[in-house]
Amino acid sequence: MSRDGQDHWRPDAPKRRWTLGLWSSAIFHICLVVIPIAGAKAVSVVMGDKLYTYEATDSAKQQTRAALDALAEGILTTHDRRLEWDNKVAAALMAGDIAGARGLMLFSPNIVDPQGRTQILRDAGGASDAEIESGALNLLTPGTRARYATSVPLLARQTSAQSMVRPRAGAYVAGDVADFEAAAVADIENPQADHLRFVLMSQPIIRAGQMSPDALTGTAVLTAALNANAVRPEFRDALSALAEAALPRTRFREEAARRGVALQERGQALDAAYRATLTRDAVAAFDSALARIGKMGADAGGPGAINLLRHARRLDDLSKLGLIAATNPDRGAALARALPLSGALPLAGRGALDITPEFAIPAVIALIALLLIAFTALMTAAQAVAHALENVGIVRPEEQAPRPKRGAKLIREFQR
């Protein structure tokens, strides 16, 4: 209550309430819900390796080569680096890994001893791959040099068109109906049967003409890698999951049982059950993985592609390893043979950053939500400070305009 000039009491004017606190609280709590959702979506794009494109551009080739050169510096560990390098070249030649042997030659200026490096660069007379290979040839021991000259087509002797031609991986030889029938019966009756191998061998038989040449080559490379035990367990599990999605084993058994497996009609029943079980989208994903493996075989050769597959841990690694095979096949094959399975090789495949709407939209939403939280927090703090200063009397609220004393005026008029 306050007192007017005529000794009359009147109520104080109500103080104006600032409603920003209510709005800021609502915005704050909404943003707390939005940020985890949008952030999780953006992180899933990054973790799913959907933020990069792995096209074999000139820039990707240079960046990948620089990363491979850095990795190559640690592949020789003995005191006599020149002898160790020579032995690795000889081992690659004996294994039929032409790309790996040439890659070791191209790495030679970076990995041999300083005296050998000086000799190679002096004999090379330039920095092209053909010149480095020719210069490194003189540094090999006579036996390895002779084997290399007879086994590897020298780059200096090839034309620009021929230099792009590399030995492809062996073509896949599909089985026949009898092979499919025997494998299908084993897959149905034996719970321990390798379903991945069954899908690999059956796809070219049942879907003849529907698989691309790269997918068929990938089938041959992957089959050879499995036979050589050159596939990491986690990568094999990922491939097995693709095979299971493409041809669910339980549903295949149910379809085969429903159609019957009479001896005289077993082949037709199994074929029909197989076709009825195939899942179109999953089959396309399985074919895509096989095609990427087949492209690696075309770029780096069969042995080189198998060695590259040894370093794959996830399906996403196929894009990175495929970029290495497409841009630096010889260097990639050499490192695939020499490096330990530490996961470092796939990281050398440097893709180009591609900000897609799938990533940009949730990222922008999360950023806006963070800014709103910061803004509301600052405004709430400013309001709290202002109220605290007002309560201690340091800052006085703006003086209200005097209200007209209508009641007192009426009383005075009535007294008259």
Short mmCIF file of C-alpha atoms in Angstrom, two decimals:
data_model
loop_
_atom_site.label_atom_id
_atom_site.label_comp_id
_atom_site.label_asym_id
_atom_site.label_seq_id
_atom_site.Cartn_x
_atom_site.Cartn_y
_atom_site.Cartn_z
CA MET A 1 0.00 0.00 0.00
CA SER A 2 1.11 3.57 -0.63
CA ARG A 3 -0.09 6.91 0.71
CA ASP A 4 -1.24 9.75 -1.52
CA GLY A 5 -0.95 13.43 -0.88
CA GLN A 6 -4.38 13.66 0.83
CA ASP A 7 -3.64 11.01 3.46
CA HIS A 8 -5.56 8.39 1.57
CA TRP A 9 -4.18 4.91 1.06
CA ARG A 10 -4.30 3.15 -2.27
CA PRO A 11 -2.91 -0.22 -3.48
CA ASP A 12 0.48 -0.31 -5.12
CA ALA A 13 0.53 -0.83 -8.85
CA PRO A 14 1.31 -4.48 -9.61
CA LYS A 15 4.81 -5.04 -10.88
CA ARG A 16 5.14 -6.18 -14.50
CA ARG A 17 6.19 -9.79 -14.76
CA TRP A 18 8.78 -10.81 -17.35
CA THR A 19 7.38 -13.87 -19.23
CA LEU A 20 10.70 -14.77 -20.87
CA GLY A 21 11.41 -17.24 -18.09
CA LEU A 22 8.46 -19.39 -19.11
CA TRP A 23 9.36 -19.33 -22.77
CA SER A 24 13.05 -19.95 -22.14
CA SER A 25 12.23 -22.95 -19.97
CA ALA A 26 10.03 -24.42 -22.70
CA ILE A 27 12.64 -23.82 -25.41
CA PHE A 28 15.38 -25.27 -23.21
CA HIS A 29 13.54 -28.53 -22.58
CA ILE A 30 12.48 -28.91 -26.22
CA CYS A 31 16.08 -28.48 -27.33
CA LEU A 32 17.20 -31.08 -24.81
CA VAL A 33 15.00 -33.57 -26.67
CA VAL A 34 15.92 -32.39 -30.18
CA ILE A 35 19.72 -32.42 -29.77
CA PRO A 36 20.14 -36.16 -29.02
CA ILE A 37 17.81 -37.16 -31.86
CA ALA A 38 19.42 -34.91 -34.48
CA GLY A 39 22.92 -35.64 -33.20
CA ALA A 40 22.35 -39.40 -33.32
CA LYS A 41 21.18 -39.12 -36.92
CA ALA A 42 24.25 -37.10 -37.93
CA VAL A 43 26.59 -39.48 -36.10
CA SER A 44 24.98 -42.49 -37.80
CA VAL A 45 25.76 -40.92 -41.19
CA VAL A 46 29.39 -40.38 -40.19
CA MET A 47 29.82 -43.82 -38.62
CA GLY A 48 28.15 -45.43 -41.61
CA ASP A 49 30.81 -43.88 -43.83
CA LYS A 50 28.13 -42.10 -45.85
CA LEU A 51 29.88 -38.74 -45.71
CA TYR A 52 32.59 -39.48 -48.28
CA THR A 53 32.65 -40.45 -51.91
CA TYR A 54 35.38 -42.75 -53.15
CA GLU A 55 35.78 -41.79 -56.79
CA ALA A 56 39.12 -42.35 -58.47
CA THR A 57 39.89 -38.70 -59.18
CA ASP A 58 43.35 -37.18 -59.62
CA SER A 59 43.09 -35.56 -56.20
CA ALA A 60 42.13 -38.87 -54.58
CA LYS A 61 45.03 -40.57 -56.35
CA GLN A 62 47.57 -38.04 -55.02
CA GLN A 63 46.21 -38.06 -51.47
CA THR A 64 46.05 -41.86 -51.38
CA ARG A 65 49.58 -42.17 -52.74
CA ALA A 66 50.90 -39.79 -50.06
CA ALA A 67 49.17 -41.85 -47.37
CA LEU A 68 50.55 -45.11 -48.79
CA ASP A 69 54.07 -43.66 -49.00
CA ALA A 70 53.86 -42.74 -45.32
CA LEU A 71 52.75 -46.27 -44.40
CA ALA A 72 55.49 -47.84 -46.52
CA GLU A 73 58.26 -46.24 -44.47
CA GLY A 74 57.73 -48.80 -41.72
CA ILE A 75 57.56 -52.07 -43.64
CA LEU A 76 61.32 -52.75 -43.51
CA THR A 77 62.57 -53.48 -40.02
CA THR A 78 65.98 -55.18 -40.33
CA HIS A 79 69.38 -53.49 -40.43
CA ASP A 80 70.05 -54.52 -44.03
CA ARG A 81 67.08 -52.77 -45.58
CA ARG A 82 68.22 -53.39 -49.15
CA LEU A 83 68.41 -57.16 -48.66
CA GLU A 84 65.04 -57.26 -46.89
CA TRP A 85 63.47 -55.28 -49.73
CA ASP A 86 64.98 -57.66 -52.30
CA ASN A 87 63.61 -60.67 -50.39
CA LYS A 88 60.12 -59.18 -50.29
CA VAL A 89 60.19 -58.59 -54.04
CA ALA A 90 61.28 -62.18 -54.59
CA ALA A 91 58.54 -63.49 -52.28
CA ALA A 92 55.88 -61.54 -54.16
CA LEU A 93 57.14 -62.91 -57.48
CA MET A 94 57.08 -66.47 -56.18
CA ALA A 95 53.48 -65.97 -55.02
CA GLY A 96 52.48 -64.67 -58.46
CA ASP A 97 51.61 -61.25 -57.02
CA ILE A 98 52.74 -59.10 -59.95
CA ALA A 99 51.14 -55.93 -58.58
CA GLY A 100 52.71 -56.44 -55.16
CA ALA A 101 56.18 -56.96 -56.63
CA ARG A 102 55.90 -53.83 -58.76
CA GLY A 103 54.59 -51.86 -55.81
CA LEU A 104 57.69 -52.73 -53.78
CA MET A 105 59.79 -51.46 -56.66
CA LEU A 106 57.85 -48.18 -56.74
CA PHE A 107 58.26 -47.79 -52.97
CA SER A 108 62.01 -48.40 -53.16
CA PRO A 109 63.15 -44.74 -52.97
CA ASN A 110 61.18 -44.37 -49.73
CA ILE A 111 62.19 -47.57 -47.95
CA VAL A 112 65.73 -48.62 -48.88
CA ASP A 113 68.89 -47.22 -47.33
CA PRO A 114 70.05 -43.69 -48.30
CA GLN A 115 72.80 -45.01 -50.56
CA GLY A 116 70.34 -47.20 -52.44
CA ARG A 117 67.89 -44.31 -52.71
CA THR A 118 70.57 -42.14 -54.27
CA GLN A 119 71.44 -44.87 -56.77
CA ILE A 120 67.80 -45.47 -57.72
CA LEU A 121 67.09 -41.79 -58.31
CA ARG A 122 70.31 -41.39 -60.29
CA ASP A 123 69.52 -44.37 -62.53
CA ALA A 124 65.83 -43.42 -62.81
CA GLY A 125 66.48 -39.99 -64.28
CA GLY A 126 62.90 -38.92 -63.46
CA ALA A 127 60.00 -39.33 -61.06
CA SER A 128 57.51 -41.34 -63.12
CA ASP A 129 56.61 -44.87 -62.07
CA ALA A 130 58.27 -46.33 -65.17
CA GLU A 131 61.51 -44.49 -64.43
CA ILE A 132 61.51 -45.48 -60.75
CA GLU A 133 60.90 -49.11 -61.68
CA SER A 134 63.79 -49.04 -64.15
CA GLY A 135 66.10 -47.42 -61.60
CA ALA A 136 65.14 -49.90 -58.86
CA LEU A 137 65.73 -52.84 -61.20
CA ASN A 138 69.47 -52.20 -61.09
CA LEU A 139 69.45 -52.43 -57.30
CA LEU A 140 68.01 -55.98 -57.19
CA THR A 141 70.23 -59.01 -56.84
CA PRO A 142 70.89 -60.78 -60.16
CA GLY A 143 68.51 -63.67 -59.44
CA THR A 144 65.61 -61.45 -58.38
CA ARG A 145 66.30 -59.06 -61.23
CA ALA A 146 66.13 -61.83 -63.81
CA ARG A 147 62.91 -63.24 -62.35
CA TYR A 148 61.35 -59.78 -62.22
CA ALA A 149 62.29 -58.97 -65.81
CA THR A 150 60.73 -62.22 -67.07
CA SER A 151 57.61 -62.19 -64.86
CA VAL A 152 56.57 -58.53 -64.72
CA PRO A 153 55.75 -56.43 -67.80
CA LEU A 154 58.00 -53.41 -67.32
CA LEU A 155 56.19 -50.10 -67.40
CA ALA A 156 58.92 -48.55 -69.55
CA ARG A 157 58.12 -51.01 -72.35
CA GLN A 158 54.39 -50.35 -72.36
CA THR A 159 52.49 -47.72 -74.26
CA SER A 160 50.12 -45.39 -72.45
CA ALA A 161 47.18 -47.63 -73.40
CA GLN A 162 48.91 -50.85 -72.41
CA SER A 163 49.96 -49.48 -69.04
CA MET A 164 46.30 -49.37 -68.00
CA VAL A 165 45.86 -53.09 -68.69
CA ARG A 166 46.54 -55.26 -65.65
CA PRO A 167 46.12 -58.98 -65.14
CA ARG A 168 42.57 -59.66 -64.00
CA ALA A 169 41.61 -62.13 -61.36
CA GLY A 170 40.62 -65.56 -62.57
CA ALA A 171 37.10 -65.81 -63.93
CA TYR A 172 34.59 -67.70 -61.82
CA VAL A 173 33.69 -71.11 -63.19
CA ALA A 174 30.12 -71.90 -62.19
CA GLY A 175 29.09 -75.42 -61.33
CA ASP A 176 26.10 -77.28 -62.72
CA VAL A 177 22.71 -78.35 -61.42
CA ALA A 178 24.15 -81.45 -59.78
CA ASP A 179 26.62 -79.32 -57.81
CA PHE A 180 23.84 -77.01 -56.72
CA GLU A 181 21.63 -79.91 -55.64
CA ALA A 182 24.38 -81.51 -53.54
CA ALA A 183 25.27 -78.18 -51.89
CA ALA A 184 21.59 -77.33 -51.25
CA VAL A 185 20.90 -80.66 -49.57
CA ALA A 186 23.98 -80.19 -47.37
CA ASP A 187 22.88 -76.66 -46.47
CA ILE A 188 19.40 -77.87 -45.52
CA GLU A 189 20.32 -81.02 -43.63
CA ASN A 190 23.55 -79.92 -41.93
CA PRO A 191 23.12 -77.08 -39.40
CA GLN A 192 26.91 -76.61 -39.40
CA ALA A 193 27.10 -76.04 -43.17
CA ASP A 194 28.71 -72.80 -44.32
CA HIS A 195 25.77 -70.82 -45.66
CA LEU A 196 28.01 -68.10 -47.09
CA ARG A 197 29.87 -70.57 -49.29
CA PHE A 198 26.59 -72.12 -50.43
CA VAL A 199 25.21 -68.73 -51.49
CA LEU A 200 28.49 -67.90 -53.24
CA MET A 201 28.49 -71.06 -55.34
CA SER A 202 24.74 -71.14 -55.99
CA GLN A 203 24.19 -67.58 -57.15
CA PRO A 204 26.01 -67.95 -60.50
CA ILE A 205 24.11 -71.20 -61.15
CA ILE A 206 20.59 -70.06 -60.32
CA ARG A 207 20.98 -66.45 -61.42
CA ALA A 208 23.08 -67.04 -64.52
CA GLY A 209 23.08 -63.93 -66.69
CA GLN A 210 21.76 -61.68 -63.91
CA MET A 211 25.13 -61.05 -62.24
CA SER A 212 27.55 -58.48 -63.64
CA PRO A 213 31.06 -59.50 -64.77
CA ASP A 214 32.54 -57.68 -61.75
CA ALA A 215 30.20 -59.58 -59.41
CA LEU A 216 31.26 -62.89 -60.96
CA THR A 217 34.92 -61.90 -60.64
CA GLY A 218 34.24 -60.90 -57.03
CA THR A 219 32.76 -64.34 -56.42
CA ALA A 220 35.99 -65.93 -57.66
CA VAL A 221 38.20 -63.60 -55.59
CA LEU A 222 36.14 -64.04 -52.42
CA THR A 223 36.01 -67.81 -52.83
CA ALA A 224 39.79 -67.91 -53.25
CA ALA A 225 40.23 -65.65 -50.22
CA LEU A 226 38.01 -67.91 -48.10
CA ASN A 227 39.94 -70.97 -49.27
CA ALA A 228 43.20 -69.25 -48.33
CA ASN A 229 41.77 -68.24 -44.94
CA ALA A 230 42.54 -64.62 -45.86
CA VAL A 231 39.29 -63.10 -44.58
CA ARG A 232 39.12 -61.59 -41.11
CA PRO A 233 36.42 -63.10 -38.83
CA GLU A 234 34.54 -59.81 -38.42
CA PHE A 235 34.48 -59.22 -42.18
CA ARG A 236 33.36 -62.79 -42.78
CA ASP A 237 30.52 -62.24 -40.29
CA ALA A 238 29.43 -59.15 -42.23
CA LEU A 239 29.44 -61.11 -45.49
CA SER A 240 27.58 -63.99 -43.83
CA ALA A 241 24.91 -61.54 -42.68
CA LEU A 242 24.53 -60.34 -46.28
CA ALA A 243 24.22 -63.92 -47.51
CA GLU A 244 21.67 -64.75 -44.82
CA ALA A 245 19.60 -61.70 -45.76
CA ALA A 246 19.77 -62.60 -49.45
CA LEU A 247 18.78 -66.23 -48.86
CA PRO A 248 17.35 -66.80 -45.35
CA ARG A 249 18.34 -70.36 -44.46
CA THR A 250 15.26 -71.13 -42.31
CA ARG A 251 12.87 -69.94 -44.99
CA PHE A 252 14.79 -71.90 -47.63
CA ARG A 253 14.39 -75.07 -45.57
CA GLU A 254 10.69 -74.40 -45.11
CA GLU A 255 10.20 -73.80 -48.84
CA ALA A 256 12.10 -76.97 -49.71
CA ALA A 257 10.10 -79.02 -47.21
CA ARG A 258 6.80 -77.62 -48.52
CA ARG A 259 7.65 -78.55 -52.08
CA GLY A 260 8.96 -81.99 -51.17
CA VAL A 261 12.35 -83.46 -51.92
CA ALA A 262 11.49 -86.62 -53.78
CA LEU A 263 14.64 -88.03 -55.34
CA GLN A 264 13.39 -87.82 -58.91
CA GLU A 265 12.20 -84.22 -58.52
CA ARG A 266 14.65 -82.96 -55.93
CA GLY A 267 16.54 -80.66 -58.27
CA GLN A 268 13.42 -78.88 -59.50
CA ALA A 269 12.02 -78.54 -55.98
CA LEU A 270 15.23 -77.10 -54.60
CA ASP A 271 15.53 -74.69 -57.53
CA ALA A 272 11.96 -73.48 -57.01
CA ALA A 273 12.46 -73.18 -53.25
CA TYR A 274 15.68 -71.24 -53.83
CA ARG A 275 14.06 -68.75 -56.19
CA ALA A 276 11.08 -68.28 -53.88
CA THR A 277 13.36 -67.58 -50.91
CA LEU A 278 15.59 -64.95 -52.52
CA THR A 279 15.12 -61.43 -51.15
CA ARG A 280 15.51 -58.96 -53.98
CA ASP A 281 16.95 -55.96 -52.10
CA ALA A 282 19.34 -58.12 -50.06
CA VAL A 283 20.48 -59.94 -53.20
CA ALA A 284 21.26 -56.56 -54.80
CA ALA A 285 23.33 -55.59 -51.72
CA PHE A 286 25.21 -58.89 -51.86
CA ASP A 287 25.88 -58.44 -55.59
CA SER A 288 27.12 -54.90 -54.93
CA ALA A 289 29.67 -56.14 -52.40
CA LEU A 290 30.82 -58.85 -54.80
CA ALA A 291 31.11 -56.30 -57.63
CA ARG A 292 33.36 -54.08 -55.51
CA ILE A 293 35.56 -57.05 -54.72
CA GLY A 294 35.61 -57.97 -58.39
CA LYS A 295 36.65 -54.43 -59.34
CA MET A 296 39.55 -54.74 -56.89
CA GLY A 297 40.53 -57.96 -58.64
CA ALA A 298 40.42 -56.20 -62.00
CA ASP A 299 42.58 -53.31 -60.76
CA ALA A 300 45.11 -55.10 -58.55
CA GLY A 301 44.95 -58.67 -59.88
CA GLY A 302 43.73 -61.75 -58.02
CA PRO A 303 46.56 -62.07 -55.47
CA GLY A 304 46.59 -58.32 -54.86
CA ALA A 305 42.83 -58.24 -54.27
CA ILE A 306 43.03 -61.19 -51.87
CA ASN A 307 45.77 -59.45 -49.89
CA LEU A 308 43.71 -56.26 -49.81
CA LEU A 309 40.71 -58.22 -48.50
CA ARG A 310 42.84 -59.41 -45.59
CA HIS A 311 42.70 -55.84 -44.23
CA ALA A 312 38.90 -55.44 -44.49
CA ARG A 313 37.01 -55.38 -41.21
CA ARG A 314 33.69 -53.92 -42.31
CA LEU A 315 31.75 -53.76 -45.54
CA ASP A 316 32.52 -50.02 -45.66
CA ASP A 317 36.21 -50.87 -45.98
CA LEU A 318 35.52 -52.20 -49.48
CA SER A 319 35.03 -48.63 -50.74
CA LYS A 320 38.35 -47.49 -49.26
CA LEU A 321 40.30 -50.53 -50.41
CA GLY A 322 38.63 -50.26 -53.81
CA LEU A 323 39.85 -46.66 -54.10
CA ILE A 324 43.39 -47.80 -53.30
CA ALA A 325 43.17 -50.53 -55.93
CA ALA A 326 41.76 -48.12 -58.52
CA THR A 327 44.24 -45.27 -57.98
CA ASN A 328 47.43 -46.96 -56.70
CA PRO A 329 47.00 -50.69 -57.38
CA ASP A 330 50.68 -51.66 -57.25
CA ARG A 331 51.51 -49.72 -54.10
CA GLY A 332 48.30 -50.89 -52.43
CA ALA A 333 48.96 -54.55 -53.25
CA ALA A 334 52.53 -54.28 -51.92
CA LEU A 335 51.41 -52.76 -48.63
CA ALA A 336 48.56 -55.26 -48.32
CA ARG A 337 51.17 -58.02 -48.34
CA ALA A 338 53.68 -56.30 -46.06
CA LEU A 339 51.60 -54.48 -43.44
CA PRO A 340 50.19 -56.10 -40.29
CA LEU A 341 46.42 -56.35 -39.96
CA SER A 342 46.11 -53.23 -37.83
CA GLY A 343 43.36 -51.46 -39.79
CA ALA A 344 45.76 -48.77 -41.04
CA LEU A 345 45.63 -49.70 -44.72
CA PRO A 346 41.92 -48.94 -45.37
CA LEU A 347 42.41 -45.50 -43.83
CA ALA A 348 44.83 -44.67 -46.66
CA GLY A 349 41.89 -44.64 -49.08
CA ARG A 350 41.16 -40.91 -48.89
CA GLY A 351 37.65 -40.19 -50.10
CA ALA A 352 36.26 -36.74 -50.89
CA LEU A 353 34.01 -35.05 -48.33
CA ASP A 354 30.42 -34.92 -49.56
CA ILE A 355 28.01 -32.94 -47.36
CA THR A 356 24.71 -34.56 -48.23
CA PRO A 357 21.27 -33.44 -46.98
CA GLU A 358 21.15 -36.67 -44.98
CA PHE A 359 23.95 -35.26 -42.82
CA ALA A 360 23.48 -31.50 -43.22
CA ILE A 361 19.85 -31.31 -42.07
CA PRO A 362 20.24 -33.06 -38.68
CA ALA A 363 23.58 -31.34 -38.11
CA VAL A 364 22.05 -27.88 -38.67
CA ILE A 365 19.08 -28.74 -36.44
CA ALA A 366 21.41 -29.88 -33.65
CA LEU A 367 23.50 -26.68 -34.03
CA ILE A 368 20.43 -24.43 -33.87
CA ALA A 369 19.21 -26.28 -30.77
CA LEU A 370 22.59 -25.78 -29.11
CA LEU A 371 22.53 -22.05 -29.90
CA LEU A 372 19.01 -21.74 -28.50
CA ILE A 373 20.08 -23.47 -25.30
CA ALA A 374 23.01 -21.08 -24.95
CA PHE A 375 20.76 -18.07 -25.63
CA THR A 376 18.10 -19.11 -23.11
CA ALA A 377 20.76 -19.85 -20.50
CA LEU A 378 22.28 -16.37 -20.93
CA MET A 379 18.91 -14.63 -20.82
CA THR A 380 17.86 -16.57 -17.72
CA ALA A 381 21.13 -15.68 -16.01
CA ALA A 382 20.71 -12.01 -16.95
CA GLN A 383 17.16 -12.03 -15.55
CA ALA A 384 18.35 -13.62 -12.28
CA VAL A 385 21.12 -11.02 -11.89
CA ALA A 386 18.69 -8.16 -12.59
CA HIS A 387 16.24 -9.43 -9.97
CA ALA A 388 19.02 -9.89 -7.42
CA LEU A 389 20.27 -6.32 -7.92
CA GLU A 390 16.73 -4.97 -7.64
CA ASN A 391 16.11 -6.80 -4.38
CA VAL A 392 19.22 -5.37 -2.70
CA GLY A 393 18.34 -1.88 -3.85
CA ILE A 394 21.25 -1.30 -6.18
CA VAL A 395 18.97 -1.00 -9.15
CA ARG A 396 15.50 0.48 -8.67
CA PRO A 397 12.68 -0.38 -11.01
CA GLU A 398 11.43 2.37 -13.26
CA GLU A 399 9.16 4.66 -11.31
CA GLN A 400 5.55 4.13 -12.17
CA ALA A 401 3.52 7.09 -13.33
CA PRO A 402 1.14 8.32 -10.58
CA ARG A 403 -2.31 6.94 -10.90
CA PRO A 404 -5.16 9.43 -10.86
CA LYS A 405 -6.64 9.78 -7.37
CA ARG A 406 -10.22 9.37 -8.44
CA GLY A 407 -11.47 8.05 -5.06
CA ALA A 408 -10.04 10.96 -2.99
CA LYS A 409 -11.43 13.52 -5.42
CA LEU A 410 -14.92 12.09 -5.12
CA ILE A 411 -14.72 12.17 -1.29
CA ARG A 412 -13.68 15.84 -1.30
CA GLU A 413 -16.51 16.73 -3.65
CA PHE A 414 -19.00 14.86 -1.48
CA GLN A 415 -17.79 16.70 1.68
CA ARG A 416 -18.42 20.01 0.01
#
